[in-house]
Amino acid sequence: ANFCAVLDIAGFEIFDYNGFEQISINFVNEKLQQFFNHHMFVVEQETYVGEGIDWQMVDFGLDLQACIVMFEKPMGIWAILEEESLFPKATDKSFEEKLKASLGKLPIFLKPQSKTDKHAHFALNHYAGIVSYNVTGWLEKNKDPVNDTVVEVMKATSSNTLLVHLWRDHPGQPTTTPKEEGKKKKKGSGGKTVSSVYLISLNELMTTLHSCEPHFVRCLVPNTHKKPGDVEPPLIMHQLTCNGVLEGIRICMRGFPNRVGYNDFKSRYWILGEKEIKSSKENKTAVYAMMDKIQFSRDIYRLGHTMVFFRAGAMAKLEEIRDEIVLRLTRMLQGEV
């Protein structure tokens, strides 16, 4: 089916106290940032290949893979949390010890570094920064015990259609028990934990995203007091870090973020070497001749079939060379008047 949807996600969270809610939100952001990197920069690299540039495809989504694997592997954070949540005698302390025993040697699993939470138990090196987490109450939150009878009452007697809709997938407690279920409890029908439901929902979301053609909008809050025209630079930088914009810029700098078509390039930069630009009708030959004349390193630009590609900062260097010539000619002209 064809549809248009908007996914409004919570930003990366680094608070004074980071608990179960924060690690859940931050893991979603890790997955979505990986999707963003993969989608945006695979498309970018396909442009390089289509333009005939010598480029080896790189999956930038793998940049976040180490952290994601630590969460998802068989004895990763989610598996340990699930196991401890279902173990009657498990405590926050036993959960903490099992995490450190299984993941303590990983380079992204760190000692707590929080200055605001002296009782934090461990830290993770996320793409947006290092976050210290406190595991107090995680097991109880993950169990999230909801009384089946209460759910059944809300589903069966409530006149609020929204409330009924919210609990539509919960089995509740039927007033009559089918004979086959009464004889033998179905295998694997134990209670669901918050993390298990959350991971199923996340996997369904990622499957949907991979089947769509996404577009991305990054929103920033300029200040904390809702005052027009007022900007708080530290707040802006924190958001740029947490929503992956700085990560995107870092990746762009490894490629050729600036490009210009041959016609526009010639019309603007012919002044750097008019004779060389006119020396050939073949775009690549003419541009190479001009660039070699001004000793512009071939390492910082590439010539495609229809465009000239530049590494980050290279185009600014070309502009400086052009500005020097224009300034010299302007002064010469002023001296003649």
mmCIF file of C-alpha atoms in Angstrom:
data_model
loop_
_atom_site.group_PDB
_atom_site.id
_atom_site.type_symbol
_atom_site.label_atom_id
_atom_site.label_comp_id
_atom_site.label_asym_id
_atom_site.label_seq_id
_atom_site.Cartn_x
_atom_site.Cartn_y
_atom_site.Cartn_z
ATOM 1 C CA ALA A 1 0.000 0.000 0.000
ATOM 2 C CA ASN A 2 1.119 3.546 -0.706
ATOM 3 C CA PHE A 3 1.197 5.883 2.257
ATOM 4 C CA CYS A 4 2.878 9.002 3.592
ATOM 5 C CA ALA A 5 3.883 9.033 7.253
ATOM 6 C CA VAL A 6 5.766 11.318 9.624
ATOM 7 C CA LEU A 7 8.039 9.838 12.286
ATOM 8 C CA ASP A 8 8.565 12.296 15.130
ATOM 9 C CA ILE A 9 11.343 10.908 17.298
ATOM 10 C CA ALA A 10 12.692 11.929 20.676
ATOM 11 C CA GLY A 11 16.220 13.274 20.531
ATOM 12 C CA PHE A 12 19.221 11.652 22.154
ATOM 13 C CA GLU A 13 19.008 12.057 25.934
ATOM 14 C CA ILE A 14 21.920 12.869 28.227
ATOM 15 C CA PHE A 15 20.470 13.965 31.562
ATOM 16 C CA ASP A 16 21.836 14.456 35.073
ATOM 17 C CA TYR A 17 20.306 11.044 35.863
ATOM 18 C CA ASN A 18 19.979 8.470 33.088
ATOM 19 C CA GLY A 19 17.931 5.336 33.677
ATOM 20 C CA PHE A 20 15.885 2.726 31.845
ATOM 21 C CA GLU A 21 13.896 5.282 29.847
ATOM 22 C CA GLN A 22 17.014 7.058 28.602
ATOM 23 C CA ILE A 23 18.842 3.917 27.454
ATOM 24 C CA SER A 24 15.703 2.794 25.604
ATOM 25 C CA ILE A 25 15.382 6.130 23.802
ATOM 26 C CA ASN A 26 19.110 6.318 23.076
ATOM 27 C CA PHE A 27 19.163 2.836 21.538
ATOM 28 C CA VAL A 28 16.329 3.837 19.185
ATOM 29 C CA ASN A 29 18.375 6.863 18.200
ATOM 30 C CA GLU A 30 21.409 4.643 17.541
ATOM 31 C CA LYS A 31 19.290 2.520 15.172
ATOM 32 C CA LEU A 32 17.749 5.523 13.434
ATOM 33 C CA GLN A 33 21.119 7.262 13.098
ATOM 34 C CA GLN A 34 22.536 4.106 11.523
ATOM 35 C CA PHE A 35 19.604 4.080 9.099
ATOM 36 C CA PHE A 36 20.198 7.772 8.334
ATOM 37 C CA ASN A 37 23.921 7.207 7.705
ATOM 38 C CA HIS A 38 23.288 4.191 5.515
ATOM 39 C CA HIS A 39 20.529 5.810 3.470
ATOM 40 C CA MET A 40 22.039 9.273 3.004
ATOM 41 C CA PHE A 41 25.571 8.202 2.260
ATOM 42 C CA VAL A 42 24.817 5.137 0.192
ATOM 43 C CA VAL A 43 22.835 7.480 -2.067
ATOM 44 C CA GLU A 44 25.746 9.921 -1.964
ATOM 45 C CA GLN A 45 28.223 7.232 -2.980
ATOM 46 C CA GLU A 46 25.955 5.996 -5.749
ATOM 47 C CA THR A 47 26.251 9.520 -7.187
ATOM 48 C CA TYR A 48 30.048 9.167 -7.177
ATOM 49 C CA VAL A 49 29.867 5.814 -8.953
ATOM 50 C CA GLY A 50 27.331 7.133 -11.465
ATOM 51 C CA GLU A 51 29.653 10.035 -12.230
ATOM 52 C CA GLY A 52 32.511 7.640 -12.956
ATOM 53 C CA ILE A 53 34.623 8.683 -9.947
ATOM 54 C CA ASP A 54 37.082 6.118 -8.604
ATOM 55 C CA TRP A 55 35.409 5.362 -5.276
ATOM 56 C CA GLN A 56 35.202 2.301 -3.068
ATOM 57 C CA MET A 57 31.759 1.908 -1.535
ATOM 58 C CA VAL A 58 31.719 2.198 2.251
ATOM 59 C CA ASP A 59 28.729 1.416 4.480
ATOM 60 C CA PHE A 60 28.815 4.296 6.940
ATOM 61 C CA GLY A 61 26.013 2.598 8.838
ATOM 62 C CA LEU A 62 28.700 0.269 10.188
ATOM 63 C CA ASP A 63 30.188 3.195 12.133
ATOM 64 C CA LEU A 64 27.542 2.619 14.806
ATOM 65 C CA GLN A 65 27.538 -1.164 14.583
ATOM 66 C CA ALA A 66 29.708 -1.851 17.630
ATOM 67 C CA CYS A 67 27.292 -0.156 20.012
ATOM 68 C CA ILE A 68 24.221 -1.714 18.393
ATOM 69 C CA VAL A 69 25.737 -5.209 18.517
ATOM 70 C CA MET A 70 26.487 -4.722 22.209
ATOM 71 C CA PHE A 71 22.772 -4.198 22.781
ATOM 72 C CA GLU A 72 21.464 -6.914 20.460
ATOM 73 C CA LYS A 73 23.896 -9.833 20.757
ATOM 74 C CA PRO A 74 22.863 -13.022 22.648
ATOM 75 C CA MET A 75 24.511 -11.878 25.879
ATOM 76 C CA GLY A 76 24.071 -8.183 25.204
ATOM 77 C CA ILE A 77 22.301 -5.565 27.303
ATOM 78 C CA TRP A 78 18.748 -6.480 26.206
ATOM 79 C CA ALA A 79 19.291 -10.230 26.592
ATOM 80 C CA ILE A 80 20.758 -9.832 30.092
ATOM 81 C CA LEU A 81 17.963 -7.477 31.109
ATOM 82 C CA GLU A 82 15.346 -9.933 29.843
ATOM 83 C CA GLU A 83 17.000 -12.865 31.599
ATOM 84 C CA GLU A 84 17.321 -11.063 34.919
ATOM 85 C CA SER A 85 13.760 -9.739 34.721
ATOM 86 C CA LEU A 86 12.401 -13.278 34.488
ATOM 87 C CA PHE A 87 14.624 -14.618 37.289
ATOM 88 C CA PRO A 88 12.742 -14.337 40.635
ATOM 89 C CA LYS A 89 15.795 -13.765 42.833
ATOM 90 C CA ALA A 90 17.516 -11.265 40.531
ATOM 91 C CA THR A 91 18.339 -7.828 41.927
ATOM 92 C CA ASP A 92 19.674 -4.570 40.544
ATOM 93 C CA LYS A 93 23.082 -5.590 41.928
ATOM 94 C CA SER A 94 23.071 -8.992 40.196
ATOM 95 C CA PHE A 95 21.986 -7.309 36.959
ATOM 96 C CA GLU A 96 24.838 -4.800 37.233
ATOM 97 C CA GLU A 97 27.382 -7.537 37.926
ATOM 98 C CA LYS A 98 26.216 -9.634 34.992
ATOM 99 C CA LEU A 99 26.454 -6.622 32.653
ATOM 100 C CA LYS A 100 30.005 -5.895 33.735
ATOM 101 C CA ALA A 101 31.038 -9.547 33.534
ATOM 102 C CA SER A 102 29.686 -9.974 30.002
ATOM 103 C CA LEU A 103 30.411 -6.553 28.488
ATOM 104 C CA GLY A 104 33.085 -5.016 30.695
ATOM 105 C CA LYS A 105 35.931 -5.682 28.262
ATOM 106 C CA LEU A 106 34.267 -3.951 25.314
ATOM 107 C CA PRO A 107 35.878 -0.595 24.415
ATOM 108 C CA ILE A 108 32.501 1.172 24.349
ATOM 109 C CA PHE A 109 31.425 -0.140 27.767
ATOM 110 C CA LEU A 110 33.027 2.286 30.227
ATOM 111 C CA LYS A 111 33.200 3.126 33.891
ATOM 112 C CA PRO A 112 30.618 5.747 35.007
ATOM 113 C CA GLN A 113 31.755 9.303 34.321
ATOM 114 C CA SER A 114 28.766 11.327 35.525
ATOM 115 C CA LYS A 115 29.448 14.410 37.644
ATOM 116 C CA THR A 116 25.772 14.707 38.604
ATOM 117 C CA ASP A 117 24.986 11.069 39.450
ATOM 118 C CA LYS A 118 27.635 9.699 41.793
ATOM 119 C CA HIS A 119 25.782 6.371 41.988
ATOM 120 C CA ALA A 120 25.799 5.638 38.230
ATOM 121 C CA HIS A 121 26.830 2.058 37.484
ATOM 122 C CA PHE A 122 28.310 2.143 33.967
ATOM 123 C CA ALA A 123 28.716 4.349 30.896
ATOM 124 C CA LEU A 124 28.309 3.742 27.176
ATOM 125 C CA ASN A 125 30.136 5.502 24.367
ATOM 126 C CA HIS A 126 27.208 6.400 22.076
ATOM 127 C CA TYR A 127 27.681 8.227 18.759
ATOM 128 C CA ALA A 128 26.355 11.404 20.408
ATOM 129 C CA GLY A 129 28.600 11.182 23.451
ATOM 130 C CA ILE A 130 29.351 9.227 26.605
ATOM 131 C CA VAL A 131 26.313 8.579 28.815
ATOM 132 C CA SER A 132 26.469 7.240 32.365
ATOM 133 C CA TYR A 133 23.548 5.005 33.365
ATOM 134 C CA ASN A 134 22.062 4.070 36.717
ATOM 135 C CA VAL A 135 20.425 0.613 36.738
ATOM 136 C CA THR A 136 18.352 1.181 39.880
ATOM 137 C CA GLY A 137 14.793 -0.076 39.310
ATOM 138 C CA TRP A 138 15.390 -1.388 35.777
ATOM 139 C CA LEU A 139 14.187 -4.907 36.533
ATOM 140 C CA GLU A 140 10.952 -3.731 38.122
ATOM 141 C CA LYS A 141 10.300 -1.263 35.289
ATOM 142 C CA ASN A 142 10.989 -3.933 32.692
ATOM 143 C CA LYS A 143 8.538 -6.365 34.296
ATOM 144 C CA ASP A 144 5.883 -3.637 34.249
ATOM 145 C CA PRO A 145 3.296 -5.840 35.964
ATOM 146 C CA VAL A 146 -0.224 -5.029 34.792
ATOM 147 C CA ASN A 147 -3.012 -6.981 36.440
ATOM 148 C CA ASP A 148 -4.901 -8.993 33.807
ATOM 149 C CA THR A 149 -8.167 -8.528 35.656
ATOM 150 C CA VAL A 150 -7.782 -4.734 35.636
ATOM 151 C CA VAL A 151 -7.101 -4.768 31.896
ATOM 152 C CA GLU A 152 -10.139 -6.980 31.290
ATOM 153 C CA VAL A 153 -12.349 -4.595 33.257
ATOM 154 C CA MET A 154 -11.090 -1.607 31.250
ATOM 155 C CA LYS A 155 -11.597 -3.411 27.940
ATOM 156 C CA ALA A 156 -15.003 -4.823 28.761
ATOM 157 C CA THR A 157 -16.667 -1.991 30.663
ATOM 158 C CA SER A 158 -15.030 1.276 29.617
ATOM 159 C CA SER A 159 -17.015 3.614 27.379
ATOM 160 C CA ASN A 160 -13.781 5.373 26.387
ATOM 161 C CA THR A 161 -12.948 4.040 22.907
ATOM 162 C CA LEU A 162 -9.360 5.316 23.109
ATOM 163 C CA LEU A 163 -8.742 3.379 26.315
ATOM 164 C CA VAL A 164 -10.149 0.209 24.770
ATOM 165 C CA HIS A 165 -8.015 0.760 21.650
ATOM 166 C CA LEU A 166 -4.812 1.183 23.700
ATOM 167 C CA TRP A 167 -5.320 -2.216 25.347
ATOM 168 C CA ARG A 168 -6.568 -4.027 22.244
ATOM 169 C CA ASP A 169 -3.488 -6.303 21.997
ATOM 170 C CA HIS A 170 -3.460 -7.242 25.668
ATOM 171 C CA PRO A 171 -5.083 -10.653 26.284
ATOM 172 C CA GLY A 172 -6.668 -9.499 29.535
ATOM 173 C CA GLN A 173 -8.397 -12.186 31.589
ATOM 174 C CA PRO A 174 -11.262 -13.829 29.688
ATOM 175 C CA THR A 175 -14.294 -14.702 31.829
ATOM 176 C CA THR A 176 -14.409 -18.175 30.264
ATOM 177 C CA THR A 177 -11.421 -20.466 29.749
ATOM 178 C CA PRO A 178 -11.384 -22.655 26.615
ATOM 179 C CA LYS A 179 -11.115 -26.357 27.429
ATOM 180 C CA GLU A 180 -7.885 -26.923 25.532
ATOM 181 C CA GLU A 181 -6.226 -24.003 27.300
ATOM 182 C CA GLY A 182 -7.558 -25.176 30.670
ATOM 183 C CA LYS A 183 -5.929 -28.581 30.264
ATOM 184 C CA LYS A 184 -2.484 -27.435 29.292
ATOM 185 C CA LYS A 185 -0.857 -24.059 29.326
ATOM 186 C CA LYS A 186 0.523 -23.116 25.950
ATOM 187 C CA LYS A 187 4.310 -23.210 25.804
ATOM 188 C CA GLY A 188 6.019 -19.827 25.781
ATOM 189 C CA SER A 189 2.933 -17.935 26.937
ATOM 190 C CA GLY A 190 4.726 -16.249 29.836
ATOM 191 C CA GLY A 191 4.265 -12.567 30.549
ATOM 192 C CA LYS A 192 5.836 -10.047 28.197
ATOM 193 C CA THR A 193 8.419 -7.587 29.450
ATOM 194 C CA VAL A 194 8.628 -3.957 28.413
ATOM 195 C CA SER A 195 11.928 -4.535 26.570
ATOM 196 C CA SER A 196 10.587 -7.486 24.552
ATOM 197 C CA VAL A 197 7.516 -5.537 23.374
ATOM 198 C CA TYR A 198 9.699 -2.483 22.738
ATOM 199 C CA LEU A 199 12.187 -4.439 20.583
ATOM 200 C CA ILE A 200 9.412 -6.014 18.507
ATOM 201 C CA SER A 201 7.939 -2.570 17.903
ATOM 202 C CA LEU A 202 11.375 -1.165 16.993
ATOM 203 C CA ASN A 203 12.080 -3.981 14.522
ATOM 204 C CA GLU A 204 8.709 -3.400 12.847
ATOM 205 C CA LEU A 205 9.512 0.311 12.588
ATOM 206 C CA MET A 206 12.924 -0.345 11.000
ATOM 207 C CA THR A 207 11.363 -2.799 8.513
ATOM 208 C CA THR A 208 8.869 -0.117 7.511
ATOM 209 C CA LEU A 209 11.574 2.540 7.166
ATOM 210 C CA HIS A 210 13.740 0.316 4.961
ATOM 211 C CA SER A 211 10.782 -0.227 2.611
ATOM 212 C CA CYS A 212 10.121 3.529 2.271
ATOM 213 C CA GLU A 213 11.742 6.468 0.540
ATOM 214 C CA PRO A 214 12.604 8.666 3.533
ATOM 215 C CA HIS A 215 13.312 12.360 3.797
ATOM 216 C CA PHE A 216 14.878 13.899 6.889
ATOM 217 C CA VAL A 217 14.132 17.119 8.775
ATOM 218 C CA ARG A 218 16.310 18.131 11.710
ATOM 219 C CA CYS A 219 14.637 20.494 14.196
ATOM 220 C CA LEU A 220 16.470 22.645 16.746
ATOM 221 C CA VAL A 221 15.206 24.517 19.798
ATOM 222 C CA PRO A 222 17.011 27.909 19.787
ATOM 223 C CA ASN A 223 16.546 28.649 23.507
ATOM 224 C CA THR A 224 14.954 27.245 26.637
ATOM 225 C CA HIS A 225 12.670 30.190 27.429
ATOM 226 C CA LYS A 226 10.735 30.428 24.119
ATOM 227 C CA LYS A 227 11.990 33.915 23.288
ATOM 228 C CA PRO A 228 11.985 34.856 19.551
ATOM 229 C CA GLY A 229 15.313 35.794 18.019
ATOM 230 C CA ASP A 230 17.318 34.558 21.003
ATOM 231 C CA VAL A 231 19.901 31.807 20.439
ATOM 232 C CA GLU A 232 21.802 29.814 23.065
ATOM 233 C CA PRO A 233 24.958 28.419 21.356
ATOM 234 C CA PRO A 234 25.660 25.655 23.941
ATOM 235 C CA LEU A 235 22.076 24.416 23.585
ATOM 236 C CA ILE A 236 22.366 24.432 19.781
ATOM 237 C CA MET A 237 25.656 22.523 19.841
ATOM 238 C CA HIS A 238 24.227 19.961 22.237
ATOM 239 C CA GLN A 239 21.295 19.333 19.875
ATOM 240 C CA LEU A 240 23.521 19.172 16.791
ATOM 241 C CA THR A 241 25.532 16.492 18.569
ATOM 242 C CA CYS A 242 22.556 14.538 19.854
ATOM 243 C CA ASN A 243 20.522 14.492 16.629
ATOM 244 C CA GLY A 244 23.429 13.346 14.479
ATOM 245 C CA VAL A 245 24.043 16.468 12.392
ATOM 246 C CA LEU A 246 27.693 16.700 13.432
ATOM 247 C CA GLU A 247 28.066 12.991 12.702
ATOM 248 C CA GLY A 248 26.619 13.593 9.234
ATOM 249 C CA ILE A 249 29.050 16.439 8.628
ATOM 250 C CA ARG A 250 31.959 14.232 9.717
ATOM 251 C CA ILE A 251 30.968 11.588 7.200
ATOM 252 C CA CYS A 252 30.455 14.162 4.440
ATOM 253 C CA MET A 253 34.001 15.384 4.960
ATOM 254 C CA ARG A 254 35.293 11.911 4.116
ATOM 255 C CA GLY A 255 33.720 12.227 0.673
ATOM 256 C CA PHE A 256 33.162 15.086 -1.775
ATOM 257 C CA PRO A 257 30.403 17.254 -0.272
ATOM 258 C CA ASN A 258 30.785 20.133 -2.751
ATOM 259 C CA ARG A 259 30.155 19.814 -6.466
ATOM 260 C CA VAL A 260 29.458 22.096 -9.406
ATOM 261 C CA GLY A 261 28.462 21.437 -13.026
ATOM 262 C CA TYR A 262 31.054 21.944 -15.757
ATOM 263 C CA ASN A 263 29.275 24.914 -17.375
ATOM 264 C CA ASP A 264 28.976 26.762 -14.066
ATOM 265 C CA PHE A 265 32.564 25.853 -13.184
ATOM 266 C CA LYS A 266 33.938 27.228 -16.444
ATOM 267 C CA SER A 267 31.912 30.435 -16.303
ATOM 268 C CA ARG A 268 33.159 31.212 -12.782
ATOM 269 C CA TYR A 269 36.755 29.990 -12.837
ATOM 270 C CA TRP A 270 37.887 30.621 -16.429
ATOM 271 C CA ILE A 271 39.767 33.627 -15.072
ATOM 272 C CA LEU A 272 42.234 31.227 -13.427
ATOM 273 C CA GLY A 273 43.360 29.907 -16.803
ATOM 274 C CA GLU A 274 41.447 31.113 -19.851
ATOM 275 C CA LYS A 275 43.892 29.557 -22.295
ATOM 276 C CA GLU A 276 43.698 26.144 -20.588
ATOM 277 C CA ILE A 277 39.897 26.200 -20.340
ATOM 278 C CA LYS A 278 39.642 26.870 -24.073
ATOM 279 C CA SER A 279 42.352 24.357 -24.952
ATOM 280 C CA SER A 280 39.895 21.469 -25.332
ATOM 281 C CA LYS A 281 36.191 20.905 -25.884
ATOM 282 C CA GLU A 282 36.437 17.877 -23.616
ATOM 283 C CA ASN A 283 35.472 19.064 -20.140
ATOM 284 C CA LYS A 284 37.833 16.851 -18.146
ATOM 285 C CA THR A 285 40.863 17.690 -20.269
ATOM 286 C CA ALA A 286 40.228 21.435 -20.043
ATOM 287 C CA VAL A 287 39.597 21.450 -16.278
ATOM 288 C CA TYR A 288 42.630 19.264 -15.548
ATOM 289 C CA ALA A 289 44.792 21.631 -17.598
ATOM 290 C CA MET A 290 43.547 24.675 -15.678
ATOM 291 C CA MET A 291 43.882 23.010 -12.250
ATOM 292 C CA ASP A 292 47.412 21.800 -13.013
ATOM 293 C CA LYS A 293 48.376 25.320 -14.072
ATOM 294 C CA ILE A 294 47.445 26.764 -10.678
ATOM 295 C CA GLN A 295 48.976 23.696 -8.927
ATOM 296 C CA PHE A 296 45.680 22.623 -7.411
ATOM 297 C CA SER A 297 46.217 19.134 -5.958
ATOM 298 C CA ARG A 298 44.236 16.350 -7.623
ATOM 299 C CA ASP A 299 43.852 14.693 -4.222
ATOM 300 C CA ILE A 300 41.229 17.215 -3.142
ATOM 301 C CA TYR A 301 38.957 17.101 -6.192
ATOM 302 C CA ARG A 302 37.582 14.639 -8.721
ATOM 303 C CA LEU A 303 36.143 15.086 -12.201
ATOM 304 C CA GLY A 304 32.915 13.250 -12.963
ATOM 305 C CA HIS A 305 30.951 12.925 -16.200
ATOM 306 C CA THR A 306 28.894 16.077 -15.568
ATOM 307 C CA MET A 307 30.326 17.677 -12.413
ATOM 308 C CA VAL A 308 33.496 18.666 -10.578
ATOM 309 C CA PHE A 309 33.576 17.227 -7.021
ATOM 310 C CA PHE A 310 35.510 18.820 -4.156
ATOM 311 C CA ARG A 311 36.543 17.616 -0.733
ATOM 312 C CA ALA A 312 35.518 19.739 2.259
ATOM 313 C CA GLY A 313 37.322 23.095 2.152
ATOM 314 C CA ALA A 314 38.792 22.605 -1.338
ATOM 315 C CA MET A 315 36.272 24.859 -3.045
ATOM 316 C CA ALA A 316 37.007 27.639 -0.548
ATOM 317 C CA LYS A 317 40.692 27.369 -1.471
ATOM 318 C CA LEU A 318 39.785 27.717 -5.155
ATOM 319 C CA GLU A 319 37.695 30.794 -4.314
ATOM 320 C CA GLU A 320 40.681 32.360 -2.528
ATOM 321 C CA ILE A 321 42.842 31.940 -5.638
ATOM 322 C CA ARG A 322 40.099 33.512 -7.759
ATOM 323 C CA ASP A 323 39.639 36.387 -5.296
ATOM 324 C CA GLU A 324 43.370 37.206 -5.441
ATOM 325 C CA ILE A 325 43.238 37.502 -9.233
ATOM 326 C CA VAL A 326 40.045 39.586 -9.195
ATOM 327 C CA LEU A 327 41.521 41.895 -6.526
ATOM 328 C CA ARG A 328 44.744 42.329 -8.494
ATOM 329 C CA LEU A 329 42.834 43.165 -11.699
ATOM 330 C CA THR A 330 40.551 45.554 -9.810
ATOM 331 C CA ARG A 331 43.521 47.441 -8.375
ATOM 332 C CA MET A 332 45.154 47.557 -11.801
ATOM 333 C CA LEU A 333 41.959 48.977 -13.272
ATOM 334 C CA GLN A 334 41.681 51.566 -10.488
ATOM 335 C CA GLY A 335 45.290 52.602 -11.097
ATOM 336 C CA GLU A 336 44.542 53.310 -14.755
ATOM 337 C CA VAL A 337 41.496 55.498 -14.043
#
